[in-house]
CSV table of C-alpha atoms in Angstrom, one decimal:
chain,number,residue,atom,x,y,z
A,880,MET,CA,101.8,109.1,96.0
A,881,LYS,CA,104.4,111.0,98.2
A,882,HIS,CA,105.9,108.2,99.4
A,883,ILE,CA,106.0,106.7,96.4
A,884,ILE,CA,107.4,110.1,94.4
A,885,GLY,CA,109.9,110.6,97.2
A,886,ALA,CA,111.4,107.0,97.0
A,887,LEU,CA,111.8,107.3,93.1
A,888,ILE,CA,113.4,110.4,93.6
A,889,ALA,CA,115.8,109.1,96.0
A,890,LEU,CA,116.7,106.3,93.5
A,891,LEU,CA,117.3,108.6,90.7
A,892,LEU,CA,119.4,110.2,93.1
A,893,ALA,CA,121.4,107.7,94.5
A,894,PRO,CA,123.8,107.1,91.7
A,895,LEU,CA,124.7,110.6,91.9
A,896,ALA,CA,125.6,110.4,95.1
A,897,ALA,CA,127.4,107.8,94.9
A,898,LEU,CA,129.5,109.7,92.1
A,899,ARG,CA,129.8,112.9,94.3
A,900,ALA,CA,130.6,109.9,97.2
A,901,ALA,CA,133.5,108.6,94.9
A,902,ASP,CA,134.6,112.2,94.1
A,903,ALA,CA,135.0,113.2,97.6
A,904,LYS,CA,137.9,110.4,98.4
A,905,ARG,CA,139.7,110.9,94.9
A,906,PRO,CA,142.7,112.9,96.1
A,907,ASN,CA,143.4,116.7,94.7
A,908,LEU,CA,146.5,118.5,93.7
A,909,LEU,CA,147.4,122.0,95.1
A,910,PHE,CA,150.5,122.9,93.2
A,911,ILE,CA,152.1,126.3,94.0
A,912,ILE,CA,154.9,127.7,92.2
A,913,ALA,CA,156.8,130.9,92.6
A,914,ASP,CA,158.9,132.8,90.2
A,915,GLN,CA,162.5,133.1,90.3
A,916,HIS,CA,163.1,131.7,93.6
A,917,HIS,CA,166.3,131.2,95.0
A,918,GLY,CA,166.5,127.2,96.1
A,919,ASP,CA,168.2,127.9,99.7
A,920,PHE,CA,165.9,131.5,100.6
A,921,MET,CA,163.7,129.5,103.1
A,922,HIS,CA,164.3,129.9,106.8
A,923,CYS,CA,163.7,125.6,106.7
A,924,ALA,CA,166.7,125.7,104.2
A,925,GLY,CA,168.8,127.5,106.8
A,926,HIS,CA,168.6,130.9,105.6
A,927,PRO,CA,169.6,133.6,108.4
A,928,LEU,CA,167.3,136.4,107.9
A,929,VAL,CA,163.9,135.6,105.5
A,930,GLN,CA,160.9,134.8,107.0
A,931,THR,CA,158.8,132.0,106.0
A,932,PRO,CA,156.5,130.8,108.3
A,933,SER,CA,154.1,129.3,105.7
A,934,LEU,CA,156.6,127.3,104.0
A,935,ASP,CA,158.4,126.6,106.9
A,936,LYS,CA,155.1,124.5,108.3
A,937,LEU,CA,154.5,123.1,105.2
A,938,ALA,CA,157.9,121.6,104.9
A,939,SER,CA,157.5,120.2,108.5
A,940,GLN,CA,154.5,118.4,107.4
A,941,GLY,CA,156.4,117.1,104.3
A,942,VAL,CA,159.5,116.5,102.2
A,943,ARG,CA,162.0,119.2,101.3
A,944,PHE,CA,164.0,117.9,99.0
A,945,GLU,CA,167.6,119.9,98.8
A,946,ARG,CA,169.0,119.6,95.6
A,947,ALA,CA,166.1,119.7,93.0
A,948,TYR,CA,166.9,121.5,89.6
A,949,THR,CA,165.0,123.4,86.9
A,950,SER,CA,165.1,122.4,83.2
A,951,TRP,CA,165.9,125.5,82.1
A,952,PRO,CA,167.0,128.8,84.2
A,953,ILE,CA,164.6,130.8,81.8
A,954,CYS,CA,160.6,130.7,82.9
A,955,VAL,CA,158.9,129.5,79.5
A,956,PRO,CA,160.9,125.8,79.1
A,957,ALA,CA,161.1,125.4,82.9
A,958,ARG,CA,157.5,125.7,83.0
A,959,MET,CA,156.6,123.5,80.1
A,960,SER,CA,158.4,120.9,81.3
A,961,ILE,CA,156.9,121.3,85.0
A,962,ILE,CA,153.3,120.5,82.6
A,963,THR,CA,154.2,118.0,80.4
A,964,GLY,CA,157.4,116.1,81.9
A,965,ARG,CA,159.5,116.6,79.4
A,966,TYR,CA,163.2,117.7,78.7
A,967,PRO,CA,162.6,121.4,77.1
A,968,HIS,CA,164.6,119.9,73.9
A,969,SER,CA,161.7,117.7,73.8
A,970,HIS,CA,159.0,119.9,74.3
A,971,GLY,CA,160.2,122.3,72.0
A,972,ALA,CA,158.4,125.1,73.3
A,973,LEU,CA,161.3,127.5,74.3
A,974,SER,CA,159.9,130.6,73.3
A,975,GLN,CA,158.2,133.5,75.2
A,976,THR,CA,154.6,132.7,73.2
A,977,PRO,CA,155.1,128.8,72.5
A,978,VAL,CA,152.8,126.5,70.7
A,979,LEU,CA,152.2,123.0,73.0
A,980,LEU,CA,150.8,120.0,71.2
A,981,GLN,CA,151.8,117.8,73.4
A,982,PRO,CA,149.5,116.3,75.9
A,983,THR,CA,149.5,118.0,79.5
A,984,ILE,CA,149.1,116.8,83.1
A,985,ALA,CA,145.8,119.4,83.0
A,986,ASP,CA,144.9,117.6,80.0
A,987,GLN,CA,145.3,114.1,81.4
A,988,PHE,CA,143.4,114.9,84.6
A,989,LYS,CA,140.5,116.9,83.0
A,990,THR,CA,139.7,113.4,80.9
A,991,LEU,CA,140.0,111.8,84.3
A,992,GLY,CA,136.6,114.2,85.9
A,993,TYR,CA,138.9,116.5,87.4
A,994,ALA,CA,138.2,120.4,87.6
A,995,THR,CA,141.0,122.3,86.5
A,996,ALA,CA,142.5,125.5,87.4
A,997,ALA,CA,145.3,127.9,86.3
A,998,LEU,CA,145.5,131.1,88.3
A,999,GLY,CA,148.4,133.5,88.2
A,1000,LYS,CA,151.2,133.7,86.3
A,1001,MET,CA,151.6,131.0,84.1
A,1002,HIS,CA,153.7,132.5,81.1
A,1003,PHE,CA,153.1,129.1,79.4
A,1004,MET,CA,150.1,129.9,77.5
A,1005,ASP,CA,149.5,133.0,74.5
A,1006,ALA,CA,145.5,133.8,74.2
A,1007,ASP,CA,144.9,130.7,72.2
A,1008,GLN,CA,146.2,127.9,74.7
A,1009,HIS,CA,145.1,127.0,77.9
A,1010,HIS,CA,146.8,124.0,78.3
A,1011,GLY,CA,144.0,121.8,79.8
A,1012,PHE,CA,142.9,124.6,82.8
A,1013,ASP,CA,139.0,125.2,82.1
A,1014,TYR,CA,140.0,128.0,84.3
A,1015,ARG,CA,142.4,130.5,83.9
A,1016,VAL,CA,143.1,133.9,85.8
A,1017,GLU,CA,145.9,136.0,84.3
A,1018,HIS,CA,147.6,139.3,84.8
A,1019,GLU,CA,145.4,141.0,82.3
A,1020,GLU,CA,142.6,140.2,84.6
A,1021,PHE,CA,144.4,141.6,87.6
A,1022,GLU,CA,145.0,145.1,85.7
A,1023,LYS,CA,141.6,145.5,84.2
A,1024,GLU,CA,140.2,144.6,87.7
A,1025,THR,CA,141.9,146.6,90.3
A,1026,GLY,CA,143.5,149.3,87.8
A,1027,ILE,CA,146.9,148.6,89.3
A,1028,LYS,CA,150.4,148.3,87.2
A,1029,ARG,CA,152.9,147.0,88.5
A,1030,LYS,CA,155.5,149.7,87.6
A,1031,GLY,CA,156.9,152.7,90.2
A,1032,HIS,CA,159.8,152.6,92.5
A,1033,THR,CA,161.2,155.0,95.1
A,1034,ASP,CA,164.7,153.6,93.7
A,1035,ARG,CA,166.6,152.8,90.7
A,1036,ALA,CA,169.5,150.9,89.6
A,1037,VAL,CA,171.8,152.9,87.4
A,1038,ASP,CA,170.4,151.6,84.1
A,1039,GLY,CA,167.0,152.4,85.5
A,1040,LYS,CA,165.5,149.0,86.6
A,1041,GLU,CA,163.6,149.2,89.8
A,1042,TYR,CA,163.9,148.0,93.2
A,1043,GLY,CA,163.6,148.8,96.3
A,1044,ILE,CA,159.7,150.0,97.8
A,1045,ALA,CA,157.0,149.7,95.9
A,1046,PRO,CA,154.2,152.7,95.9
A,1047,TRP,CA,151.5,149.7,96.8
A,1048,THR,CA,150.3,147.9,99.8
A,1049,GLU,CA,150.5,144.0,100.4
A,1050,GLU,CA,146.8,144.3,99.9
A,1051,GLN,CA,147.1,145.8,96.4
A,1052,THR,CA,149.5,142.9,95.5
A,1053,TYR,CA,149.6,140.3,92.6
A,1054,GLU,CA,150.3,137.9,95.1
A,1055,HIS,CA,147.6,139.1,97.1
A,1056,TYR,CA,145.0,139.1,94.4
A,1057,ILE,CA,145.5,135.9,93.3
A,1058,ALA,CA,145.7,134.3,96.8
A,1059,ASP,CA,142.2,135.6,96.8
A,1060,LYS,CA,141.7,133.9,93.3
A,1061,SER,CA,142.5,131.1,94.2
A,1062,ILE,CA,140.1,130.5,97.5
A,1063,ALA,CA,137.3,131.3,95.9
A,1064,TRP,CA,137.4,128.8,93.4
A,1065,LEU,CA,138.4,126.5,95.9
A,1066,GLU,CA,135.8,127.4,97.8
A,1067,GLN,CA,133.3,126.9,94.6
A,1068,ASN,CA,134.8,123.8,93.7
A,1069,LYS,CA,135.8,122.0,97.4
A,1070,ASP,CA,133.1,119.1,96.3
A,1071,LYS,CA,134.8,117.8,93.0
A,1072,PRO,CA,138.2,116.4,92.4
A,1073,PHE,CA,140.4,119.1,91.3
A,1074,VAL,CA,143.8,120.3,90.0
A,1075,MET,CA,144.9,123.6,90.4
A,1076,TRP,CA,147.7,125.8,89.8
A,1077,CYS,CA,148.5,128.5,91.5
A,1078,SER,CA,151.4,130.5,90.5
A,1079,PHE,CA,152.7,133.6,91.8
A,1080,SER,CA,155.0,136.2,90.1
A,1081,ALA,CA,157.3,137.2,93.3
A,1082,PRO,CA,160.1,137.2,93.3
A,1083,HIS,CA,160.9,138.2,90.2
A,1084,PRO,CA,161.8,141.0,89.3
A,1085,PRO,CA,161.3,144.1,89.6
A,1086,TYR,CA,162.5,143.8,93.1
A,1087,LEU,CA,159.7,146.0,94.5
A,1088,ALA,CA,158.1,144.9,97.8
A,1089,PRO,CA,155.7,146.8,100.2
A,1090,GLU,CA,156.8,149.0,102.5
A,1091,LYS,CA,156.1,147.2,105.8
A,1092,LEU,CA,157.9,143.9,104.4
A,1093,PHE,CA,160.5,145.8,103.0
A,1094,GLN,CA,161.2,147.1,106.2
A,1095,LEU,CA,161.8,143.8,108.1
A,1096,TYR,CA,165.1,143.5,105.8
A,1097,ASP,CA,166.7,147.1,104.9
A,1098,GLY,CA,169.9,147.6,106.4
A,1099,LYS,CA,170.2,143.9,107.5
A,1100,THR,CA,171.3,141.7,104.4
A,1101,THR,CA,175.5,140.9,103.6
A,1102,LEU,CA,176.9,140.6,100.4
A,1103,PRO,CA,178.1,137.0,99.4
A,1104,PRO,CA,181.9,136.1,99.2
A,1105,GLN,CA,182.7,136.5,95.7
A,1106,PRO,CA,185.5,134.1,94.0
A,1107,PRO,CA,188.8,135.6,94.0
A,1108,VAL,CA,189.8,135.7,90.0
A,1109,PRO,CA,186.6,136.3,87.7
A,1110,ASN,CA,184.9,133.2,86.0
A,1111,PRO,CA,186.4,133.8,82.0
A,1112,LEU,CA,183.4,131.7,80.8
A,1113,LEU,CA,181.2,134.2,82.3
A,1114,LYS,CA,180.1,137.6,80.8
A,1115,THR,CA,179.7,140.5,82.6
A,1116,ASP,CA,175.9,141.0,84.0
A,1117,GLU,CA,174.7,143.1,81.1
A,1118,HIS,CA,171.2,143.9,83.3
A,1119,TRP,CA,172.3,146.2,85.8
A,1120,GLY,CA,174.6,148.9,85.4
A,1121,PRO,CA,177.5,149.2,88.1
A,1122,LEU,CA,175.8,149.0,91.5
A,1123,SER,CA,176.9,150.4,94.7
A,1124,GLU,CA,177.2,147.5,97.7
A,1125,THR,CA,174.2,150.4,99.3
A,1126,GLU,CA,172.4,149.6,96.5
A,1127,VAL,CA,173.3,145.7,96.2
A,1128,LYS,CA,172.0,145.3,99.8
A,1129,LYS,CA,168.7,147.3,99.2
A,1130,ILE,CA,167.7,144.7,96.4
A,1131,MET,CA,168.5,141.8,98.5
A,1132,ALA,CA,166.3,143.2,101.1
A,1133,SER,CA,163.5,143.8,98.3
A,1134,TYR,CA,163.7,140.3,97.3
A,1135,LEU,CA,163.6,138.8,100.8
A,1136,ALA,CA,160.5,140.6,101.2
A,1137,MET,CA,159.1,139.3,98.4
A,1138,ILE,CA,159.9,135.8,99.4
A,1139,THR,CA,157.8,136.8,102.6
A,1140,LEU,CA,155.1,138.7,100.3
A,1141,THR,CA,154.7,135.3,98.5
A,1142,ASP,CA,154.8,132.7,101.5
A,1143,MET,CA,152.1,135.5,103.2
A,1144,ASN,CA,149.8,134.3,100.4
A,1145,LEU,CA,150.1,130.6,100.0
A,1146,GLY,CA,150.0,130.7,103.6
A,1147,ARG,CA,146.6,132.1,103.0
A,1148,VAL,CA,145.8,129.7,100.3
A,1149,LEU,CA,147.0,126.8,102.7
A,1150,ASP,CA,144.5,128.1,105.3
A,1151,ALA,CA,141.5,127.8,102.7
A,1152,LEU,CA,142.4,124.4,102.4
A,1153,ASP,CA,142.3,123.8,106.3
A,1154,ARG,CA,138.8,125.7,106.7
A,1155,LEU,CA,137.5,123.9,103.5
A,1156,GLY,CA,138.5,120.4,104.9
A,1157,LEU,CA,140.5,119.4,101.9
A,1158,SER,CA,143.7,119.4,103.9
A,1159,LYS,CA,144.0,115.7,103.8
A,1160,ASN,CA,142.9,114.6,100.7
A,1161,THR,CA,144.9,117.4,98.7
A,1162,ILE,CA,148.3,116.8,97.7
A,1163,VAL,CA,150.3,120.3,97.9
A,1164,CYS,CA,153.6,121.1,95.9
A,1165,TYR,CA,155.6,123.7,96.2
A,1166,THR,CA,158.2,124.9,93.6
A,1167,ALA,CA,159.7,127.3,91.8
A,1168,ASP,CA,160.0,127.8,88.0
A,1169,HIS,CA,164.0,128.8,88.7
A,1170,GLY,CA,166.5,130.6,90.7
A,1171,ASP,CA,168.1,134.2,91.2
A,1172,MET,CA,171.8,135.0,91.4
A,1173,GLN,CA,171.4,137.3,94.6
A,1174,TRP,CA,174.5,138.7,93.6
A,1175,GLU,CA,176.7,135.7,93.8
A,1176,PHE,CA,179.5,136.5,90.6
A,1177,GLN,CA,178.3,139.7,91.0
A,1178,ARG,CA,174.9,139.3,89.4
A,1179,PHE,CA,171.2,139.3,89.9
A,1180,GLY,CA,168.7,137.1,87.8
A,1181,LYS,CA,168.4,134.2,86.2
A,1182,GLY,CA,170.0,132.4,82.4
A,1183,VAL,CA,173.3,131.1,84.1
A,1184,MET,CA,174.2,127.2,84.9
A,1185,PHE,CA,175.5,128.3,88.4
A,1186,GLU,CA,173.9,126.9,91.2
A,1187,GLY,CA,171.6,130.3,92.3
A,1188,ALA,CA,169.9,130.0,89.1
A,1189,THR,CA,169.3,126.3,89.2
A,1190,ARG,CA,168.6,125.2,92.0
A,1191,ILE,CA,164.8,125.5,93.7
A,1192,PRO,CA,162.9,125.4,96.1
A,1193,LEU,CA,160.8,122.1,96.4
A,1194,ILE,CA,158.6,120.9,99.0
A,1195,LEU,CA,156.0,117.9,98.7
A,1196,ARG,CA,152.8,116.9,101.2
A,1197,ALA,CA,150.7,113.9,100.6
A,1198,PRO,CA,149.2,113.1,104.4
A,1199,SER,CA,149.3,109.3,104.6
A,1200,ARG,CA,151.7,109.2,101.4
A,1201,VAL,CA,154.9,110.9,102.3
A,1202,PRO,CA,156.3,111.0,105.4
A,1203,ALA,CA,156.8,114.5,107.3
A,1204,GLY,CA,159.6,116.5,108.5
A,1205,VAL,CA,161.9,115.2,106.4
A,1206,VAL,CA,164.6,116.8,104.3
A,1207,ARG,CA,166.1,114.4,101.3
A,1208,ASN,CA,169.4,115.2,99.7
A,1209,GLU,CA,169.1,113.3,96.5
A,1210,VAL,CA,169.3,114.9,93.2
A,1211,VAL,CA,165.5,115.5,91.6
A,1212,GLU,CA,164.4,117.7,88.9
A,1213,HIS,CA,161.3,119.6,87.0
A,1214,VAL,CA,160.4,116.2,85.0
A,1215,ASP,CA,159.8,114.0,87.8
A,1216,LEU,CA,157.0,116.2,89.3
A,1217,TYR,CA,154.9,115.3,86.6
A,1218,PRO,CA,155.0,111.2,87.0
A,1219,THR,CA,155.0,112.0,91.0
A,1220,PHE,CA,151.7,113.6,90.6
A,1221,CYS,CA,150.1,111.0,88.5
A,1222,GLU,CA,151.4,108.0,91.2
A,1223,LEU,CA,149.3,110.1,93.9
A,1224,LEU,CA,146.6,110.4,92.4
A,1225,GLY,CA,146.6,107.0,91.1
A,1226,ALA,CA,146.2,108.1,87.3
A,1227,PRO,CA,148.8,106.1,84.7
A,1228,VAL,CA,152.1,107.8,83.7
A,1229,PRO,CA,151.8,108.8,79.9
A,1230,PRO,CA,154.3,107.3,77.5
A,1231,THR,CA,155.8,111.2,76.6
A,1232,VAL,CA,156.8,111.9,80.0
A,1233,GLN,CA,160.6,111.7,80.3
A,1234,GLY,CA,160.9,112.0,84.1
A,1235,ARG,CA,161.1,109.5,87.0
A,1236,SER,CA,158.4,109.6,90.2
A,1237,LEU,CA,159.6,110.8,93.2
A,1238,MET,CA,157.7,108.1,95.2
A,1239,PRO,CA,159.8,104.8,95.6
A,1240,LEU,CA,162.8,107.6,96.7
A,1241,LEU,CA,160.4,109.1,99.7
A,1242,GLU,CA,159.4,105.0,100.3
A,1243,ASP,CA,162.6,104.0,100.2
A,1244,LYS,CA,162.5,101.5,97.5
A,1245,ALA,CA,164.8,103.3,95.1
A,1246,PRO,CA,168.3,101.7,95.4
A,1247,ASP,CA,169.2,103.1,91.6
A,1248,TRP,CA,167.9,106.5,92.3
A,1249,PRO,CA,170.1,108.0,89.1
A,1250,ASN,CA,170.6,111.2,91.0
A,1251,THR,CA,171.2,112.8,87.7
A,1252,ALA,CA,169.8,116.2,86.3
A,1253,PHE,CA,169.6,117.4,83.1
A,1254,ILE,CA,169.6,121.3,82.7
A,1255,GLU,CA,169.1,123.0,79.5
A,1256,GLN,CA,169.9,127.3,77.7
A,1257,ASN,CA,169.7,126.8,74.1
A,1258,ARG,CA,173.1,124.8,72.9
A,1259,GLN,CA,174.2,124.7,76.7
A,1260,VAL,CA,173.4,121.5,78.8
A,1261,THR,CA,174.4,121.1,82.3
A,1262,VAL,CA,174.7,117.2,83.8
A,1263,MET,CA,174.6,116.9,87.8
A,1264,ASN,CA,175.8,113.7,89.0
A,1265,GLY,CA,175.8,114.0,92.7
A,1266,ARG,CA,178.9,115.3,93.4
A,1267,TYR,CA,179.8,116.5,90.0
A,1268,LYS,CA,178.8,119.1,87.8
A,1269,CYS,CA,179.6,119.1,84.3
A,1270,SER,CA,178.4,122.0,81.5
A,1271,PHE,CA,178.4,121.3,77.9
A,1272,ALA,CA,178.9,123.8,75.0
A,1273,GLN,CA,177.1,122.2,71.8
A,1274,ASP,CA,177.5,119.2,73.3
A,1275,ASN,CA,181.4,119.7,74.1
A,1276,PRO,CA,182.2,119.7,78.0
A,1277,ARG,CA,183.8,123.0,79.3
A,1278,GLU,CA,183.2,123.3,82.6
A,1279,LEU,CA,183.9,120.8,85.7
A,1280,TYR,CA,182.7,121.7,89.6
A,1281,ASP,CA,183.3,119.5,92.5
A,1282,LEU,CA,180.2,120.6,94.4
A,1283,GLN,CA,181.4,118.7,97.7
A,1284,THR,CA,184.6,120.6,98.3
A,1285,ASP,CA,183.4,123.6,95.7
A,1286,PRO,CA,179.6,124.2,96.3
A,1287,ARG,CA,180.2,127.7,95.2
A,1288,GLU,CA,181.7,126.7,91.9
A,1289,TRP,CA,184.8,128.8,91.9
A,1290,SER,CA,187.1,126.4,90.7
A,1291,ASN,CA,186.5,125.0,87.2
A,1292,LEU,CA,188.4,121.6,86.8
A,1293,PHE,CA,188.1,120.9,83.8
A,1294,GLY,CA,191.5,119.8,81.6
A,1295,LYS,CA,192.9,120.0,85.4
A,1296,GLY,CA,195.0,116.8,86.4
A,1297,GLY,CA,192.5,114.0,87.6
A,1298,SER,CA,189.4,115.2,85.8
A,1299,ASP,CA,189.6,113.2,82.7
A,1300,ALA,CA,187.7,110.5,84.1
A,1301,ILE,CA,185.3,112.4,85.7
A,1302,VAL,CA,184.4,114.1,82.7
A,1303,ALA,CA,184.4,111.0,80.6
A,1304,THR,CA,181.9,109.7,83.1
A,1305,MET,CA,179.9,113.0,82.5
A,1306,GLN,CA,179.7,113.3,78.6
A,1307,LYS,CA,178.5,109.4,79.0
A,1308,LEU,CA,175.4,110.4,80.8
A,1309,HIS,CA,175.1,113.6,78.7
A,1310,ASP,CA,175.3,111.5,75.5
A,1311,ASN,CA,173.0,108.6,76.8
A,1312,TRP,CA,170.8,111.3,77.6
A,1313,ARG,CA,170.5,113.2,74.5
A,1314,ALA,CA,169.9,110.0,73.0
A,1315,ARG,CA,166.7,108.8,74.9
A,1316,THR,CA,165.4,112.5,74.9
A,1317,PRO,CA,164.6,113.1,70.8
A,1318,ASP,CA,164.2,116.8,69.6
A,1319,ALA,CA,160.7,118.3,69.4
A,1320,PRO,CA,160.3,118.6,65.4
A,1321,GLU,CA,161.3,122.0,64.4
A,1322,ARG,CA,158.6,124.5,63.1
A,1323,SER,CA,158.6,127.3,61.4
A,1324,ASP,CA,157.1,130.5,62.5
A,1325,LYS,CA,153.8,130.2,59.4
A,1326,THR,CA,153.0,126.5,60.9
A,1327,MET,CA,153.1,127.6,64.5
A,1328,LYS,CA,150.6,130.2,63.3
A,1329,SER,CA,148.7,127.5,61.7
A,1330,GLU,CA,149.2,125.2,64.7
A,1331,ARG,CA,147.2,128.6,67.1
A,1332,LYS,CA,144.8,128.6,64.8
A,1333,ALA,CA,143.9,125.5,64.7
A,1334,LYS,CA,143.4,125.0,68.4
A,1335,LYS,CA,141.6,128.0,68.8
A,1336,VAL,CA,138.8,126.7,66.8
A,1337,ALA,CA,139.2,123.2,67.9
A,1338,LYS,CA,138.5,125.1,71.4
């Protein structure tokens, strides 16, 4: 009788075992993002000071994209473009508390049976929106559980913005906390296919770093060269008062220390993948929502169309699918990530996605790669086309830079001899892009409140 019962139990559990075996073969996705990480500020990208051993290792195991661009050099629209694969004017979520009705990558993979999690600085959610992520950890949990608020300083800029040495240790940082939470979630979900978003807030201001990390760079930073003539189209940086050379160098040291802090903790998450035996079956992507000017044009921060704010780090590792230790120089953009993840995970690309999968490029099967990127900010659009970069204000061109001869963007060629044909080409690219990427429907504040309420009720 016992043998019969045992056989029946084995028979009943067989489909479950087969399902678990099938799940174990489905690839996972670990998407790691930093906030405001300048595209060049990694040791593997040639930065002479910053220590990024985890990112360097990741790049050696996958592909690093030298010319990756944000869709909008501000947090919320950029992150929305990543999870929808749509340009900001098309997804329409441009405010700090956006309502997003379009499907996201988490929505899609959740329906395919994936466990989904969003840990860390999302900045694309309000209290009523999860956008397909079943498990969520945000800043409120960090402050509630640790009692730590990311405020305090030992130095101040003239207008009161914090920078310098933080009054907390590395173990007390938000980055350490998010790595802890991410590792715990991986341990609990290691037997399921998963899509996990791991988001660090560094090196976003305040430029404050634990003392041990700050000391790695204090007194070693150098100021970037400045244009001989100020750009008449670039407003004075209103976020910082007048800064001395010493103050600027300390801010830069703090920024580098915060990148190393991020690197340490993403390394802890990657080590957990190894320990749990998940690395070979997990696609890993590292990027940032936008960059930081780091005193180019005597500015810190984001919100401008220059390379410092718009070019981002991008590293992709996918064992057996993506070559190792390769650097690609083609122009790629945020909206390309969603379709790339779909192809790597064997899922269809939704018709709503406006980007293009990077896989043909990585497999050297993209002779027609467009080598373009489109960056928005309010009514301004910047078009990248390999060598040239042209910015439009209300659909009219006003800036043109030749990044091959002028990588620092000091010389605006618009209106100068020989530029007309180049501008005409860029105008055509701009107009065609506008035609194929429709605007999101306009919604009033009243409509958005109603939509939030409807989403809350539907959960």
